[in-house]
Amino acid sequence: MIRKMKWIEVNTYDEMSEVAAKIFLEQIQKKPNSVLGLATGGSPVGMYKELVARHQAGQVSFKDVQTFNLDEYVGLKRTSPASYWTFMHNNLFNDVNIKQENIHLPNGEAEDLAAECKAYDARIDAVEGIDLQLLGIGVNGHIGFNEPGTPFDSMTNIVELTTSTRTENAIYFDDEAEVPTHAITMGIQSIMKAKEIVLIAFGEKKLAAIQKLKSGHITEDFPASQLLKHPNVTIIYGGTN
Ligand code: GLP
């Protein structure tokens, strides 16, 4: 069944960040021990800044919040400047009162990666699932690192990154050749299990992806399209016209 997504069009990146931060803020205020699904990339940086500001203003506490990140590179040390672990600490965790033991990212350094994938889904189930999941979107429609062609029923798994994704993400590395070839990502089904989802996208580069999502056509060639089947999705987008 195709459900109705909520579309919020914004004029600026900052407005997108504020609207998204407000949804997260209200979630934490409503349920202080919320389980949040978090994302990396340029899209959420402003939202994280806003959450840090609200925390510093005494409006929100992360004391009992748990977080699960969508993905991590395989074979990169978590302390590497380009790892998602480092990104999350620099952009959010270091500046709020979250407990280290409540922070979860897939471990791309695990010796047994298949076991790590299973364990990650199990850890999410153990806290009764994600209350609110944040997503960005890749220009090819990827969510997390689920590239086009990923089965909709996928759980956390190891993926090979496409050339376009590696090129896009090269800005975080000294050289494109250093971008890992594989990543560990929550699967599309792991994402769909979240109770509520917020997807943020801003800028001309995201235009095609947003238009495709709006067209309402559901296909594994465009991973984000599966979100059309989720009962509670808000898309905050702008700068695409
Ligand atoms: C990366 C991440 C995705 C993210 C996407 C878009 O590939 N794995 O989770 O949504 O990039 O990133 P950006 O927000 O920088 O455009």
PDB file of C-alpha atoms and ligand atoms in Angstrom:
ATOM      1  CA  MET A   1       0.000   0.000   0.000  1.00  0.00           C
ATOM      2  CA  ILE A   2       1.280   3.465  -0.861  1.00  0.00           C
ATOM      3  CA  ARG A   3       0.905   5.849   2.089  1.00  0.00           C
ATOM      4  CA  LYS A   4       0.921   9.602   2.090  1.00  0.00           C
ATOM      5  CA  MET A   5       4.258  11.175   2.874  1.00  0.00           C
ATOM      6  CA  LYS A   6       4.400  14.555   4.513  1.00  0.00           C
ATOM      7  CA  TRP A   7       6.325  17.015   2.321  1.00  0.00           C
ATOM      8  CA  ILE A   8       7.753  20.204   3.842  1.00  0.00           C
ATOM      9  CA  GLU A   9       9.380  22.580   1.376  1.00  0.00           C
ATOM     10  CA  VAL A  10      11.894  25.030   2.835  1.00  0.00           C
ATOM     11  CA  ASN A  11      13.766  27.995   1.352  1.00  0.00           C
ATOM     12  CA  THR A  12      17.176  27.596   2.941  1.00  0.00           C
ATOM     13  CA  TYR A  13      19.470  24.914   4.315  1.00  0.00           C
ATOM     14  CA  ASP A  14      19.216  26.559   7.749  1.00  0.00           C
ATOM     15  CA  GLU A  15      15.446  26.394   7.654  1.00  0.00           C
ATOM     16  CA  MET A  16      15.656  22.687   6.777  1.00  0.00           C
ATOM     17  CA  SER A  17      17.997  22.159   9.729  1.00  0.00           C
ATOM     18  CA  GLU A  18      15.685  24.001  12.132  1.00  0.00           C
ATOM     19  CA  VAL A  19      12.553  22.173  11.039  1.00  0.00           C
ATOM     20  CA  ALA A  20      14.311  18.803  11.329  1.00  0.00           C
ATOM     21  CA  ALA A  21      15.896  19.679  14.700  1.00  0.00           C
ATOM     22  CA  LYS A  22      12.474  20.655  16.056  1.00  0.00           C
ATOM     23  CA  ILE A  23      11.083  17.215  15.214  1.00  0.00           C
ATOM     24  CA  PHE A  24      14.007  15.554  17.042  1.00  0.00           C
ATOM     25  CA  LEU A  25      13.732  17.946  19.964  1.00  0.00           C
ATOM     26  CA  GLU A  26      10.033  17.218  20.404  1.00  0.00           C
ATOM     27  CA  GLN A  27      10.706  13.490  20.180  1.00  0.00           C
ATOM     28  CA  ILE A  28      13.283  13.664  22.999  1.00  0.00           C
ATOM     29  CA  GLN A  29      11.062  15.931  25.109  1.00  0.00           C
ATOM     30  CA  LYS A  30       8.135  13.507  24.645  1.00  0.00           C
ATOM     31  CA  LYS A  31      10.282  10.426  25.357  1.00  0.00           C
ATOM     32  CA  PRO A  32      13.592  11.222  27.133  1.00  0.00           C
ATOM     33  CA  ASN A  33      14.908   7.700  26.491  1.00  0.00           C
ATOM     34  CA  SER A  34      14.207   7.874  22.762  1.00  0.00           C
ATOM     35  CA  VAL A  35      16.086   5.662  20.362  1.00  0.00           C
ATOM     36  CA  LEU A  36      17.284   7.823  17.486  1.00  0.00           C
ATOM     37  CA  GLY A  37      18.539   6.622  14.123  1.00  0.00           C
ATOM     38  CA  LEU A  38      21.215   9.018  12.871  1.00  0.00           C
ATOM     39  CA  ALA A  39      22.879   9.805   9.564  1.00  0.00           C
ATOM     40  CA  THR A  40      26.109  11.357   8.351  1.00  0.00           C
ATOM     41  CA  GLY A  41      26.919  13.561   5.357  1.00  0.00           C
ATOM     42  CA  GLY A  42      26.551  17.263   4.658  1.00  0.00           C
ATOM     43  CA  SER A  43      22.763  17.268   5.026  1.00  0.00           C
ATOM     44  CA  PRO A  44      22.488  16.710   8.802  1.00  0.00           C
ATOM     45  CA  VAL A  45      25.396  18.959   9.919  1.00  0.00           C
ATOM     46  CA  GLY A  46      23.121  22.002  10.410  1.00  0.00           C
ATOM     47  CA  MET A  47      20.528  19.974  12.271  1.00  0.00           C
ATOM     48  CA  TYR A  48      23.171  18.620  14.641  1.00  0.00           C
ATOM     49  CA  LYS A  49      24.437  22.200  15.220  1.00  0.00           C
ATOM     50  CA  GLU A  50      20.921  23.247  16.115  1.00  0.00           C
ATOM     51  CA  LEU A  51      20.528  20.314  18.537  1.00  0.00           C
ATOM     52  CA  VAL A  52      23.833  21.200  20.206  1.00  0.00           C
ATOM     53  CA  ALA A  53      22.676  24.838  20.571  1.00  0.00           C
ATOM     54  CA  ARG A  54      19.350  23.716  22.073  1.00  0.00           C
ATOM     55  CA  HIS A  55      21.213  21.414  24.447  1.00  0.00           C
ATOM     56  CA  GLN A  56      23.561  24.211  25.511  1.00  0.00           C
ATOM     57  CA  ALA A  57      20.519  26.443  26.076  1.00  0.00           C
ATOM     58  CA  GLY A  58      19.218  23.802  28.482  1.00  0.00           C
ATOM     59  CA  GLN A  59      16.255  22.840  26.290  1.00  0.00           C
ATOM     60  CA  VAL A  60      17.130  19.193  25.748  1.00  0.00           C
ATOM     61  CA  SER A  61      19.016  16.454  27.533  1.00  0.00           C
ATOM     62  CA  PHE A  62      20.568  13.432  25.818  1.00  0.00           C
ATOM     63  CA  LYS A  63      21.176  11.718  29.163  1.00  0.00           C
ATOM     64  CA  ASP A  64      18.898   8.779  28.395  1.00  0.00           C
ATOM     65  CA  VAL A  65      18.913   8.955  24.597  1.00  0.00           C
ATOM     66  CA  GLN A  66      20.263   6.016  22.588  1.00  0.00           C
ATOM     67  CA  THR A  67      21.531   6.422  19.047  1.00  0.00           C
ATOM     68  CA  PHE A  68      22.113   4.039  16.164  1.00  0.00           C
ATOM     69  CA  ASN A  69      23.926   5.264  13.096  1.00  0.00           C
ATOM     70  CA  LEU A  70      22.979   4.055   9.672  1.00  0.00           C
ATOM     71  CA  ASP A  71      26.367   3.069   8.391  1.00  0.00           C
ATOM     72  CA  GLU A  72      30.150   2.997   8.608  1.00  0.00           C
ATOM     73  CA  TYR A  73      33.006   2.307   6.223  1.00  0.00           C
ATOM     74  CA  VAL A  74      34.597  -1.120   6.271  1.00  0.00           C
ATOM     75  CA  GLY A  75      38.291  -1.313   7.050  1.00  0.00           C
ATOM     76  CA  LEU A  76      38.672   2.243   8.268  1.00  0.00           C
ATOM     77  CA  LYS A  77      39.822   2.774  11.850  1.00  0.00           C
ATOM     78  CA  ARG A  78      37.005   4.355  13.822  1.00  0.00           C
ATOM     79  CA  THR A  79      39.405   7.075  14.973  1.00  0.00           C
ATOM     80  CA  SER A  80      40.275   7.940  11.349  1.00  0.00           C
ATOM     81  CA  PRO A  81      39.258  11.532  10.484  1.00  0.00           C
ATOM     82  CA  ALA A  82      36.954  10.266   7.712  1.00  0.00           C
ATOM     83  CA  SER A  83      35.118   7.600   9.715  1.00  0.00           C
ATOM     84  CA  TYR A  84      31.467   8.116  10.545  1.00  0.00           C
ATOM     85  CA  TRP A  85      32.350   7.474  14.207  1.00  0.00           C
ATOM     86  CA  THR A  86      34.606  10.562  14.094  1.00  0.00           C
ATOM     87  CA  PHE A  87      32.024  12.556  12.137  1.00  0.00           C
ATOM     88  CA  MET A  88      29.341  11.872  14.737  1.00  0.00           C
ATOM     89  CA  HIS A  89      31.611  12.723  17.658  1.00  0.00           C
ATOM     90  CA  ASN A  90      32.765  15.973  16.032  1.00  0.00           C
ATOM     91  CA  ASN A  91      29.307  17.090  14.941  1.00  0.00           C
ATOM     92  CA  LEU A  92      27.139  15.978  17.854  1.00  0.00           C
ATOM     93  CA  PHE A  93      28.261  13.518  20.513  1.00  0.00           C
ATOM     94  CA  ASN A  94      31.213  15.523  21.902  1.00  0.00           C
ATOM     95  CA  ASP A  95      28.950  18.509  22.560  1.00  0.00           C
ATOM     96  CA  VAL A  96      25.922  16.902  24.218  1.00  0.00           C
ATOM     97  CA  ASN A  97      25.466  14.843  27.382  1.00  0.00           C
ATOM     98  CA  ILE A  98      24.980  11.477  25.675  1.00  0.00           C
ATOM     99  CA  LYS A  99      26.508   8.454  27.413  1.00  0.00           C
ATOM    100  CA  GLN A 100      29.215   6.632  25.454  1.00  0.00           C
ATOM    101  CA  GLU A 101      27.474   3.300  26.045  1.00  0.00           C
ATOM    102  CA  ASN A 102      24.299   4.640  24.409  1.00  0.00           C
ATOM    103  CA  ILE A 103      26.089   5.446  21.142  1.00  0.00           C
ATOM    104  CA  HIS A 104      25.973   2.724  18.503  1.00  0.00           C
ATOM    105  CA  LEU A 105      27.607   2.652  15.100  1.00  0.00           C
ATOM    106  CA  PRO A 106      28.206  -0.455  13.003  1.00  0.00           C
ATOM    107  CA  ASN A 107      31.771  -1.632  13.572  1.00  0.00           C
ATOM    108  CA  GLY A 108      33.552  -1.563  10.224  1.00  0.00           C
ATOM    109  CA  GLU A 109      36.686  -2.955  11.861  1.00  0.00           C
ATOM    110  CA  ALA A 110      34.990  -6.162  13.052  1.00  0.00           C
ATOM    111  CA  GLU A 111      36.848  -9.349  12.147  1.00  0.00           C
ATOM    112  CA  ASP A 112      33.607 -11.195  11.475  1.00  0.00           C
ATOM    113  CA  LEU A 113      31.595  -8.651   9.544  1.00  0.00           C
ATOM    114  CA  ALA A 114      28.620 -10.949   8.953  1.00  0.00           C
ATOM    115  CA  ALA A 115      28.304 -11.497  12.697  1.00  0.00           C
ATOM    116  CA  GLU A 116      28.574  -7.736  13.292  1.00  0.00           C
ATOM    117  CA  CYS A 117      25.675  -7.122  10.867  1.00  0.00           C
ATOM    118  CA  LYS A 118      23.453  -9.591  12.722  1.00  0.00           C
ATOM    119  CA  ALA A 119      24.497  -8.206  16.092  1.00  0.00           C
ATOM    120  CA  TYR A 120      23.682  -4.658  15.011  1.00  0.00           C
ATOM    121  CA  ASP A 121      20.088  -5.520  14.080  1.00  0.00           C
ATOM    122  CA  ALA A 122      19.813  -7.475  17.335  1.00  0.00           C
ATOM    123  CA  ARG A 123      21.035  -4.463  19.332  1.00  0.00           C
ATOM    124  CA  ILE A 124      18.307  -2.327  17.714  1.00  0.00           C
ATOM    125  CA  ASP A 125      15.671  -4.975  18.481  1.00  0.00           C
ATOM    126  CA  ALA A 126      16.903  -5.207  22.080  1.00  0.00           C
ATOM    127  CA  VAL A 127      15.897  -1.567  22.677  1.00  0.00           C
ATOM    128  CA  GLU A 128      12.552  -2.141  20.966  1.00  0.00           C
ATOM    129  CA  GLY A 129      13.452  -0.440  17.723  1.00  0.00           C
ATOM    130  CA  ILE A 130      14.185   3.062  16.500  1.00  0.00           C
ATOM    131  CA  ASP A 131      11.659   5.739  17.439  1.00  0.00           C
ATOM    132  CA  LEU A 132      12.815   8.357  14.962  1.00  0.00           C
ATOM    133  CA  GLN A 133      15.162   7.774  12.043  1.00  0.00           C
ATOM    134  CA  LEU A 134      16.998  10.558  10.211  1.00  0.00           C
ATOM    135  CA  LEU A 135      17.937   9.993   6.573  1.00  0.00           C
ATOM    136  CA  GLY A 136      19.783  11.861   3.871  1.00  0.00           C
ATOM    137  CA  ILE A 137      19.525  10.724   0.275  1.00  0.00           C
ATOM    138  CA  GLY A 138      22.248  10.003  -2.262  1.00  0.00           C
ATOM    139  CA  VAL A 139      21.929  11.458  -5.764  1.00  0.00           C
ATOM    140  CA  ASN A 140      21.175   7.938  -7.011  1.00  0.00           C
ATOM    141  CA  GLY A 141      18.449   7.488  -4.388  1.00  0.00           C
ATOM    142  CA  HIS A 142      20.562   5.571  -1.892  1.00  0.00           C
ATOM    143  CA  ILE A 143      19.589   5.668   1.772  1.00  0.00           C
ATOM    144  CA  GLY A 144      22.233   4.709   4.293  1.00  0.00           C
ATOM    145  CA  PHE A 145      24.609   2.986   1.889  1.00  0.00           C
ATOM    146  CA  ASN A 146      21.871   0.940   0.225  1.00  0.00           C
ATOM    147  CA  GLU A 147      22.738   1.409  -3.417  1.00  0.00           C
ATOM    148  CA  PRO A 148      20.301   0.925  -6.329  1.00  0.00           C
ATOM    149  CA  GLY A 149      19.381  -2.737  -6.720  1.00  0.00           C
ATOM    150  CA  THR A 150      19.466  -3.486  -2.971  1.00  0.00           C
ATOM    151  CA  PRO A 151      16.600  -5.842  -2.081  1.00  0.00           C
ATOM    152  CA  PHE A 152      13.893  -4.068  -0.104  1.00  0.00           C
ATOM    153  CA  ASP A 153      13.945  -6.830   2.496  1.00  0.00           C
ATOM    154  CA  SER A 154      17.646  -6.328   3.333  1.00  0.00           C
ATOM    155  CA  MET A 155      18.739  -6.072   6.957  1.00  0.00           C
ATOM    156  CA  THR A 156      22.125  -4.695   8.079  1.00  0.00           C
ATOM    157  CA  ASN A 157      24.667  -5.911   5.552  1.00  0.00           C
ATOM    158  CA  ILE A 158      27.987  -5.330   3.811  1.00  0.00           C
ATOM    159  CA  VAL A 159      27.800  -3.426   0.556  1.00  0.00           C
ATOM    160  CA  GLU A 160      30.170  -2.536  -2.220  1.00  0.00           C
ATOM    161  CA  LEU A 161      30.043   1.198  -2.883  1.00  0.00           C
ATOM    162  CA  THR A 162      29.283   2.415  -6.393  1.00  0.00           C
ATOM    163  CA  THR A 163      31.796   4.593  -8.215  1.00  0.00           C
ATOM    164  CA  SER A 164      29.419   7.572  -8.018  1.00  0.00           C
ATOM    165  CA  THR A 165      29.083   7.259  -4.240  1.00  0.00           C
ATOM    166  CA  ARG A 166      32.846   6.894  -3.779  1.00  0.00           C
ATOM    167  CA  THR A 167      33.397   9.993  -5.940  1.00  0.00           C
ATOM    168  CA  GLU A 168      30.790  11.980  -3.974  1.00  0.00           C
ATOM    169  CA  ASN A 169      32.301  10.967  -0.645  1.00  0.00           C
ATOM    170  CA  ALA A 170      35.894  11.609  -1.739  1.00  0.00           C
ATOM    171  CA  ILE A 171      35.682  15.152  -0.297  1.00  0.00           C
ATOM    172  CA  TYR A 172      36.115  13.631   3.155  1.00  0.00           C
ATOM    173  CA  PHE A 173      39.393  11.933   2.166  1.00  0.00           C
ATOM    174  CA  ASP A 174      42.758  13.204   0.922  1.00  0.00           C
ATOM    175  CA  ASP A 175      42.392  11.200  -2.254  1.00  0.00           C
ATOM    176  CA  GLU A 176      39.538   9.313  -3.981  1.00  0.00           C
ATOM    177  CA  ALA A 177      41.646   6.162  -3.925  1.00  0.00           C
ATOM    178  CA  GLU A 178      41.474   6.241  -0.120  1.00  0.00           C
ATOM    179  CA  VAL A 179      37.663   5.975  -0.048  1.00  0.00           C
ATOM    180  CA  PRO A 180      36.916   2.455   1.179  1.00  0.00           C
ATOM    181  CA  THR A 181      35.339   0.130  -1.365  1.00  0.00           C
ATOM    182  CA  HIS A 182      32.877  -1.379   1.114  1.00  0.00           C
ATOM    183  CA  ALA A 183      30.629  -0.266   3.921  1.00  0.00           C
ATOM    184  CA  ILE A 184      28.396  -1.791   6.545  1.00  0.00           C
ATOM    185  CA  THR A 185      24.892  -0.338   6.437  1.00  0.00           C
ATOM    186  CA  MET A 186      21.520  -0.834   8.020  1.00  0.00           C
ATOM    187  CA  GLY A 187      19.392  -2.491   5.354  1.00  0.00           C
ATOM    188  CA  ILE A 188      16.255  -1.063   3.813  1.00  0.00           C
ATOM    189  CA  GLN A 189      14.113  -3.300   5.994  1.00  0.00           C
ATOM    190  CA  SER A 190      16.097  -2.269   9.105  1.00  0.00           C
ATOM    191  CA  ILE A 191      15.333   1.360   8.204  1.00  0.00           C
ATOM    192  CA  MET A 192      11.658   0.654   7.474  1.00  0.00           C
ATOM    193  CA  LYS A 193      11.221  -0.809  10.963  1.00  0.00           C
ATOM    194  CA  ALA A 194      11.697   2.660  12.503  1.00  0.00           C
ATOM    195  CA  LYS A 195       8.477   4.064  13.903  1.00  0.00           C
ATOM    196  CA  GLU A 196       8.969   7.436  12.246  1.00  0.00           C
ATOM    197  CA  ILE A 197      11.340   8.666   9.530  1.00  0.00           C
ATOM    198  CA  VAL A 198      12.548  12.146   8.577  1.00  0.00           C
ATOM    199  CA  LEU A 199      14.432  12.562   5.290  1.00  0.00           C
ATOM    200  CA  ILE A 200      16.295  15.793   4.591  1.00  0.00           C
ATOM    201  CA  ALA A 201      17.580  16.968   1.211  1.00  0.00           C
ATOM    202  CA  PHE A 202      18.725  20.384   0.092  1.00  0.00           C
ATOM    203  CA  GLY A 203      20.150  21.714  -3.154  1.00  0.00           C
ATOM    204  CA  GLU A 204      20.166  21.375  -6.888  1.00  0.00           C
ATOM    205  CA  LYS A 205      22.142  18.120  -6.821  1.00  0.00           C
ATOM    206  CA  LYS A 206      19.258  16.411  -5.023  1.00  0.00           C
ATOM    207  CA  LEU A 207      16.626  17.615  -7.503  1.00  0.00           C
ATOM    208  CA  ALA A 208      16.434  14.433  -9.570  1.00  0.00           C
ATOM    209  CA  ALA A 209      16.238  12.243  -6.482  1.00  0.00           C
ATOM    210  CA  ILE A 210      13.446  14.337  -4.942  1.00  0.00           C
ATOM    211  CA  GLN A 211      11.499  14.349  -8.206  1.00  0.00           C
ATOM    212  CA  LYS A 212      11.789  10.583  -8.497  1.00  0.00           C
ATOM    213  CA  LEU A 213      10.546  10.147  -4.950  1.00  0.00           C
ATOM    214  CA  LYS A 214       7.629  12.475  -5.650  1.00  0.00           C
ATOM    215  CA  SER A 215       6.666  10.481  -8.742  1.00  0.00           C
ATOM    216  CA  GLY A 216       5.535   7.707  -6.417  1.00  0.00           C
ATOM    217  CA  HIS A 217       7.075   4.847  -8.394  1.00  0.00           C
ATOM    218  CA  ILE A 218       8.395   2.100  -6.122  1.00  0.00           C
ATOM    219  CA  THR A 219      11.406   0.203  -7.443  1.00  0.00           C
ATOM    220  CA  GLU A 220      14.535  -1.416  -6.020  1.00  0.00           C
ATOM    221  CA  ASP A 221      16.489   0.633  -8.592  1.00  0.00           C
ATOM    222  CA  PHE A 222      15.681   3.637  -6.437  1.00  0.00           C
ATOM    223  CA  PRO A 223      16.109   2.562  -2.796  1.00  0.00           C
ATOM    224  CA  ALA A 224      14.392   5.594  -1.210  1.00  0.00           C
ATOM    225  CA  SER A 225      11.166   4.721  -3.038  1.00  0.00           C
ATOM    226  CA  GLN A 226      10.421   1.990  -0.498  1.00  0.00           C
ATOM    227  CA  LEU A 227       9.771   4.803   2.006  1.00  0.00           C
ATOM    228  CA  LEU A 228       6.501   5.386   0.150  1.00  0.00           C
ATOM    229  CA  LYS A 229       5.236   2.276   1.944  1.00  0.00           C
ATOM    230  CA  HIS A 230       6.141   3.545   5.420  1.00  0.00           C
ATOM    231  CA  PRO A 231       3.247   4.965   7.486  1.00  0.00           C
ATOM    232  CA  ASN A 232       5.088   7.956   8.980  1.00  0.00           C
ATOM    233  CA  VAL A 233       7.626   9.731   6.776  1.00  0.00           C
ATOM    234  CA  THR A 234       8.346  13.459   6.563  1.00  0.00           C
ATOM    235  CA  ILE A 235      10.465  14.800   3.721  1.00  0.00           C
ATOM    236  CA  ILE A 236      12.046  18.198   4.377  1.00  0.00           C
ATOM    237  CA  TYR A 237      13.534  19.514   1.172  1.00  0.00           C
ATOM    238  CA  GLY A 238      14.426  22.655  -0.705  1.00  0.00           C
ATOM    239  CA  GLY A 239      16.730  24.444  -3.082  1.00  0.00           C
ATOM    240  CA  THR A 240      15.571  22.127  -5.791  1.00  0.00           C
ATOM    241  CA  ASN A 241      13.782  24.595  -8.057  1.00  0.00           C
TER     242      ASN A 241
HETATM  243  C1  GLP B   1      26.502   9.121   2.196  1.00  0.00           C
HETATM  244  C2  GLP B   1      25.818   8.485   3.404  1.00  0.00           C
HETATM  245  C3  GLP B   1      24.316   8.618   3.310  1.00  0.00           C
HETATM  246  C4  GLP B   1      23.974  10.061   3.007  1.00  0.00           C
HETATM  247  C5  GLP B   1      24.487  10.427   1.644  1.00  0.00           C
HETATM  248  C6  GLP B   1      24.172  11.860   1.232  1.00  0.00           C
HETATM  249  O1  GLP B   1      26.679   8.214   1.173  1.00  0.00           O
HETATM  250  N1  GLP B   1      26.152   7.113   3.591  1.00  0.00           N
HETATM  251  O2  GLP B   1      23.729   8.173   4.521  1.00  0.00           O
HETATM  252  O3  GLP B   1      22.590  10.256   3.060  1.00  0.00           O
HETATM  253  O4  GLP B   1      25.894  10.261   1.663  1.00  0.00           O
HETATM  254  O5  GLP B   1      25.096  12.721   1.801  1.00  0.00           O
HETATM  255  P1  GLP B   1      25.017  14.274   1.807  1.00  0.00           P
HETATM  256  O6  GLP B   1      24.066  14.630   2.891  1.00  0.00           O
HETATM  257  O7  GLP B   1      26.410  14.727   2.101  1.00  0.00           O
HETATM  258  O8  GLP B   1      24.539  14.718   0.476  1.00  0.00           O
END
